[in-house]
C-alpha cells in the first residue's frame, strides 16, 4: 500500500511549485491567481535508501525497486471551505483521501505575487486552513457521536467504543484543537479512530516557503512557524520552492554548480 501526502495551503503560496520540484516535473500549473489548480495533480517520488544497494548485492537482485511516496497537489483552500466556498467541498474530499498533510506556508515577500488576504502572515494562513478542517470534522462528529452513543447504550460494543474515542475528538475540536491529539484507550479505539478518517487527525508537516536569500537559514516568518510546530508536537522545514523547481529543470551535473 502506498503512502500519499496531500500538499495544501492557501492559493498562491507555492504548492504547485513545490509539487513540481518534488516530482521533478512541470505537471502542475503554477500561476499568479487563485485556483489555478482545480483537479489535483498526482506524482510518485522514489525514496532513496542506501540499504537497498546492500540488500540487492546480498540477494543478487536483477532489479531494484525503491519505495514510492505519492504527492497530491490539492487546490488552494479559502475561508468558508467547510461551507462550500471556493473549491471547498472538492478540497475537503481530496484531503480526506491522503495519509498525511504537507502544509505549505508563504514566508516570503513579493509584490508581484498576489496573496488572497493582501498580507504575508503564515500563522494566520495556517489558522484559516486548520479552522476549515476543524469545522468540517466538528460538523461530522456532532452527528456521528450521538448516534454511536445511542447504539452503544443499546448494547452495541463497537458503537460504544466509537462514541468514546470520537467523543474525545469532538471535545478537542470544540476547544479549537485538532483531532490528532486524541489518545485512544486501546487497539479497538485506535482502529475506529483511524476508520473515521477525520481531516485533523492526519499528521502535518509545515513547509516554510521562503525567498532565495533565506533558503539556508529561514527568516523571521519561518521562525514563527517553527515555534507553532513545536507547540503542537509537529515538524517544520524551510524550503525555497522556486530554487528547487529551477534545479529539476537542469542536468544533474549542473545542479551543484547552480547551488
Tab-separated table of C-alpha atoms in Angstrom:
chain	number	residue	atom	x	y	z
A	1	UNK	CA	0.000	0.000	0.000
A	2	UNK	CA	1.420	3.401	-0.986
A	3	UNK	CA	1.701	6.429	1.264
A	4	UNK	CA	0.167	9.649	-0.072
A	5	UNK	CA	0.907	13.183	1.107
A	6	UNK	CA	-1.510	15.989	0.280
A	7	UNK	CA	0.110	19.366	-0.399
A	8	UNK	CA	-2.287	22.004	0.974
A	9	UNK	CA	-2.392	25.708	1.759
A	10	UNK	CA	-3.982	28.962	0.663
A	11	UNK	CA	-3.840	29.971	-3.028
A	12	UNK	CA	-0.521	31.380	-4.308
A	13	UNK	CA	1.737	30.121	-1.512
A	14	UNK	CA	3.854	27.848	-3.753
A	15	UNK	CA	2.067	24.483	-3.540
A	16	UNK	CA	2.257	23.670	-7.260
A	17	UNK	CA	5.841	24.938	-7.480
A	18	UNK	CA	6.795	22.620	-4.621
A	19	UNK	CA	4.930	19.736	-6.253
A	20	UNK	CA	6.870	20.264	-9.495
A	21	UNK	CA	10.145	20.302	-7.565
A	22	UNK	CA	9.360	17.141	-5.600
A	23	UNK	CA	8.195	15.162	-8.625
A	24	UNK	CA	10.822	16.653	-10.985
A	25	UNK	CA	8.146	17.591	-13.498
A	26	UNK	CA	6.297	20.664	-14.689
A	27	UNK	CA	2.980	18.837	-14.428
A	28	UNK	CA	1.330	21.313	-12.084
A	29	UNK	CA	0.389	24.753	-13.343
A	30	UNK	CA	1.884	27.472	-11.142
A	31	UNK	CA	0.237	30.848	-11.792
A	32	UNK	CA	-0.344	34.143	-10.005
A	33	UNK	CA	-4.085	33.797	-9.448
A	34	UNK	CA	-6.277	31.772	-7.071
A	35	UNK	CA	-7.403	28.262	-8.051
A	36	UNK	CA	-5.001	27.770	-10.968
A	37	UNK	CA	-5.049	24.198	-9.649
A	38	UNK	CA	-8.541	22.703	-9.733
A	39	UNK	CA	-8.162	18.976	-10.318
A	40	UNK	CA	-5.403	17.631	-8.036
A	41	UNK	CA	-2.061	16.771	-9.656
A	42	UNK	CA	-0.641	13.430	-8.537
A	43	UNK	CA	3.002	12.318	-8.690
A	44	UNK	CA	5.129	9.454	-7.403
A	45	UNK	CA	8.606	10.019	-5.946
A	46	UNK	CA	11.195	7.302	-5.286
A	47	UNK	CA	12.510	7.274	-1.704
A	48	UNK	CA	16.323	6.868	-1.793
A	49	UNK	CA	17.705	4.292	0.639
A	50	UNK	CA	21.364	3.213	0.528
A	51	UNK	CA	20.491	-0.025	2.336
A	52	UNK	CA	18.726	-1.242	-0.811
A	53	UNK	CA	22.048	-1.485	-2.622
A	54	UNK	CA	23.472	-3.682	0.140
A	55	UNK	CA	20.404	-5.915	0.236
A	56	UNK	CA	20.399	-6.188	-3.576
A	57	UNK	CA	24.071	-7.191	-3.569
A	58	UNK	CA	23.466	-9.894	-0.953
A	59	UNK	CA	20.399	-11.246	-2.729
A	60	UNK	CA	21.890	-10.754	-6.215
A	61	UNK	CA	18.751	-8.896	-7.281
A	62	UNK	CA	18.339	-8.253	-11.007
A	63	UNK	CA	16.373	-5.073	-10.379
A	64	UNK	CA	15.988	-2.591	-7.527
A	65	UNK	CA	12.570	-1.013	-6.997
A	66	UNK	CA	12.589	1.819	-4.486
A	67	UNK	CA	9.677	2.621	-2.193
A	68	UNK	CA	7.369	5.192	-3.757
A	69	UNK	CA	5.923	8.210	-1.956
A	70	UNK	CA	2.873	9.810	-3.531
A	71	UNK	CA	2.275	13.578	-3.572
A	72	UNK	CA	-1.079	15.174	-4.349
A	73	UNK	CA	-1.165	18.882	-5.241
A	74	UNK	CA	-4.564	19.964	-3.917
A	75	UNK	CA	-6.351	23.167	-4.933
A	76	UNK	CA	-5.900	26.166	-2.627
A	77	UNK	CA	-8.339	26.493	0.250
A	78	UNK	CA	-10.099	29.707	1.270
A	79	UNK	CA	-12.073	30.786	4.327
A	80	UNK	CA	-15.536	29.205	4.231
A	81	UNK	CA	-14.390	25.979	2.532
A	82	UNK	CA	-16.242	23.878	5.115
A	83	UNK	CA	-19.433	25.558	3.852
A	84	UNK	CA	-18.523	25.051	0.189
A	85	UNK	CA	-16.772	28.370	-0.516
A	86	UNK	CA	-14.209	28.370	-3.347
A	87	UNK	CA	-13.438	24.741	-4.148
A	88	UNK	CA	-14.223	23.780	-0.567
A	89	UNK	CA	-16.119	20.523	-0.993
A	90	UNK	CA	-13.634	19.259	-3.568
A	91	UNK	CA	-10.695	20.312	-1.380
A	92	UNK	CA	-12.060	18.505	1.666
A	93	UNK	CA	-12.786	15.389	-0.356
A	94	UNK	CA	-9.262	15.305	-1.786
A	95	UNK	CA	-7.545	15.796	1.569
A	96	UNK	CA	-9.641	13.051	3.148
A	97	UNK	CA	-8.008	10.549	0.779
A	98	UNK	CA	-4.372	11.261	1.767
A	99	UNK	CA	-2.348	9.805	4.657
A	100	UNK	CA	-0.511	12.959	5.726
A	101	UNK	CA	-0.677	16.698	5.117
A	102	UNK	CA	2.168	18.837	3.767
A	103	UNK	CA	1.023	22.347	4.715
A	104	UNK	CA	2.792	24.981	2.604
A	105	UNK	CA	3.013	28.440	4.177
A	106	UNK	CA	4.165	31.576	2.405
A	107	UNK	CA	7.140	33.068	4.253
A	108	UNK	CA	8.368	35.471	1.569
A	109	UNK	CA	7.503	38.985	0.429
A	110	UNK	CA	6.890	39.560	-3.292
A	111	UNK	CA	4.682	42.345	-4.622
A	112	UNK	CA	4.389	40.523	-7.953
A	113	UNK	CA	2.663	37.507	-6.406
A	114	UNK	CA	-0.849	38.142	-5.126
A	115	UNK	CA	-1.854	36.976	-1.632
A	116	UNK	CA	-5.550	36.300	-1.105
A	117	UNK	CA	-5.514	38.306	2.152
A	118	UNK	CA	-3.186	41.020	0.778
A	119	UNK	CA	-0.712	40.405	3.594
A	120	UNK	CA	2.005	37.853	4.355
A	121	UNK	CA	1.233	36.148	7.659
A	122	UNK	CA	1.953	32.387	7.690
A	123	UNK	CA	0.423	31.856	11.137
A	124	UNK	CA	-2.863	33.454	10.075
A	125	UNK	CA	-2.756	31.421	6.845
A	126	UNK	CA	-2.247	28.202	8.818
A	127	UNK	CA	-5.162	29.054	11.087
A	128	UNK	CA	-7.502	29.604	8.107
A	129	UNK	CA	-6.800	26.121	6.762
A	130	UNK	CA	-6.861	24.455	10.173
A	131	UNK	CA	-10.120	26.169	11.143
A	132	UNK	CA	-11.866	24.952	7.990
A	133	UNK	CA	-10.664	21.390	8.581
A	134	UNK	CA	-11.763	21.522	12.221
A	135	UNK	CA	-15.187	22.904	11.290
A	136	UNK	CA	-15.671	20.067	8.803
A	137	UNK	CA	-14.691	17.452	11.418
A	138	UNK	CA	-16.838	19.159	14.049
A	139	UNK	CA	-19.922	19.094	11.844
A	140	UNK	CA	-19.346	15.413	11.086
A	141	UNK	CA	-18.784	14.334	14.705
A	142	UNK	CA	-21.713	16.280	16.118
A	143	UNK	CA	-23.897	13.918	14.099
A	144	UNK	CA	-21.884	10.710	14.467
A	145	UNK	CA	-21.100	10.737	18.199
A	146	UNK	CA	-24.727	10.955	19.479
A	147	UNK	CA	-25.764	8.239	17.009
A	148	UNK	CA	-22.920	5.956	18.166
A	149	UNK	CA	-23.671	6.674	21.825
A	150	UNK	CA	-27.317	5.698	21.287
A	151	UNK	CA	-26.328	2.387	19.656
A	152	UNK	CA	-23.765	1.809	22.389
A	153	UNK	CA	-26.384	2.274	25.107
A	154	UNK	CA	-28.469	-0.361	23.338
A	155	UNK	CA	-25.644	-2.903	23.704
A	156	UNK	CA	-23.517	-2.400	20.568
A	157	UNK	CA	-19.946	-2.735	21.907
A	158	UNK	CA	-18.261	-1.346	18.792
A	159	UNK	CA	-20.557	1.680	18.782
A	160	UNK	CA	-19.787	2.247	22.474
A	161	UNK	CA	-16.026	2.280	21.747
A	162	UNK	CA	-16.622	4.570	18.774
A	163	UNK	CA	-18.638	7.007	20.893
A	164	UNK	CA	-15.827	7.024	23.462
A	165	UNK	CA	-12.927	7.788	21.120
A	166	UNK	CA	-14.807	10.081	18.754
A	167	UNK	CA	-16.377	11.828	21.725
A	168	UNK	CA	-12.874	12.681	22.923
A	169	UNK	CA	-12.045	14.041	19.468
A	170	UNK	CA	-15.248	16.089	19.479
A	171	UNK	CA	-14.329	17.739	22.787
A	172	UNK	CA	-10.886	18.634	21.431
A	173	UNK	CA	-12.423	20.193	18.336
A	174	UNK	CA	-14.839	22.208	20.457
A	175	UNK	CA	-11.780	23.585	22.285
A	176	UNK	CA	-10.206	24.575	18.963
A	177	UNK	CA	-7.689	21.704	18.975
A	178	UNK	CA	-7.086	19.156	16.182
A	179	UNK	CA	-8.398	15.608	16.487
A	180	UNK	CA	-4.865	14.190	16.168
A	181	UNK	CA	-4.379	14.986	19.890
A	182	UNK	CA	-6.927	12.246	20.688
A	183	UNK	CA	-5.498	9.340	22.726
A	184	UNK	CA	-7.374	6.066	22.014
A	185	UNK	CA	-7.718	3.806	25.067
A	186	UNK	CA	-6.894	0.556	23.262
A	187	UNK	CA	-6.323	-1.088	19.869
A	188	UNK	CA	-10.044	-1.210	19.097
A	189	UNK	CA	-10.455	2.522	19.684
A	190	UNK	CA	-7.317	3.127	17.611
A	191	UNK	CA	-8.839	1.174	14.720
A	192	UNK	CA	-12.145	3.013	14.925
A	193	UNK	CA	-10.417	6.378	15.192
A	194	UNK	CA	-8.404	5.749	12.014
A	195	UNK	CA	-11.504	4.415	10.279
A	196	UNK	CA	-13.271	7.736	10.955
A	197	UNK	CA	-10.881	9.496	8.514
A	198	UNK	CA	-11.001	12.818	10.344
A	199	UNK	CA	-9.231	15.606	8.478
A	200	UNK	CA	-7.491	16.986	11.574
A	201	UNK	CA	-6.327	13.535	12.671
A	202	UNK	CA	-3.761	13.363	9.866
A	203	UNK	CA	-0.084	14.097	10.684
A	204	UNK	CA	1.115	17.509	9.481
A	205	UNK	CA	4.443	18.833	8.172
A	206	UNK	CA	4.677	22.618	7.831
A	207	UNK	CA	6.754	23.754	4.838
A	208	UNK	CA	8.002	27.345	5.081
A	209	UNK	CA	8.360	28.566	1.510
A	210	UNK	CA	10.997	31.310	1.625
A	211	UNK	CA	12.818	33.570	-0.838
A	212	UNK	CA	16.126	32.504	-2.338
A	213	UNK	CA	18.235	34.556	0.086
A	214	UNK	CA	16.566	32.879	3.096
A	215	UNK	CA	16.847	29.305	1.836
A	216	UNK	CA	19.787	28.395	4.104
A	217	UNK	CA	18.585	29.613	7.483
A	218	UNK	CA	14.996	30.828	7.081
A	219	UNK	CA	13.711	34.181	8.315
A	220	UNK	CA	11.549	35.788	10.999
A	221	UNK	CA	8.361	34.454	9.415
A	222	UNK	CA	9.588	30.863	9.239
A	223	UNK	CA	10.790	31.132	12.857
A	224	UNK	CA	7.179	31.782	13.900
A	225	UNK	CA	6.062	28.663	12.031
A	226	UNK	CA	8.739	26.551	13.752
A	227	UNK	CA	7.530	27.833	17.122
A	228	UNK	CA	3.948	26.921	16.216
A	229	UNK	CA	5.000	23.433	15.093
A	230	UNK	CA	6.974	22.855	18.300
A	231	UNK	CA	3.960	23.855	20.407
A	232	UNK	CA	1.795	21.322	18.531
A	233	UNK	CA	4.329	18.492	18.540
A	234	UNK	CA	4.540	18.830	14.743
A	235	UNK	CA	7.506	19.305	12.397
A	236	UNK	CA	8.533	22.150	10.081
A	237	UNK	CA	11.105	22.622	7.314
A	238	UNK	CA	12.425	25.582	5.311
A	239	UNK	CA	12.355	25.346	1.511
A	240	UNK	CA	12.736	27.770	-1.375
A	241	UNK	CA	10.317	26.087	-3.767
A	242	UNK	CA	11.376	28.377	-6.636
A	243	UNK	CA	15.025	27.286	-6.351
A	244	UNK	CA	14.085	23.623	-6.103
A	245	UNK	CA	11.775	23.880	-9.118
A	246	UNK	CA	14.576	25.525	-11.151
A	247	UNK	CA	17.006	22.778	-10.136
A	248	UNK	CA	14.913	19.941	-11.523
A	249	UNK	CA	14.946	21.510	-14.996
A	250	UNK	CA	18.756	21.290	-15.100
A	251	UNK	CA	21.020	18.355	-15.898
A	252	UNK	CA	22.107	16.573	-12.702
A	253	UNK	CA	25.748	17.526	-13.258
A	254	UNK	CA	24.871	21.256	-13.301
A	255	UNK	CA	22.827	21.346	-10.117
A	256	UNK	CA	25.731	21.541	-7.678
A	257	UNK	CA	27.276	24.484	-9.506
A	258	UNK	CA	23.909	26.291	-9.568
A	259	UNK	CA	23.518	25.891	-5.790
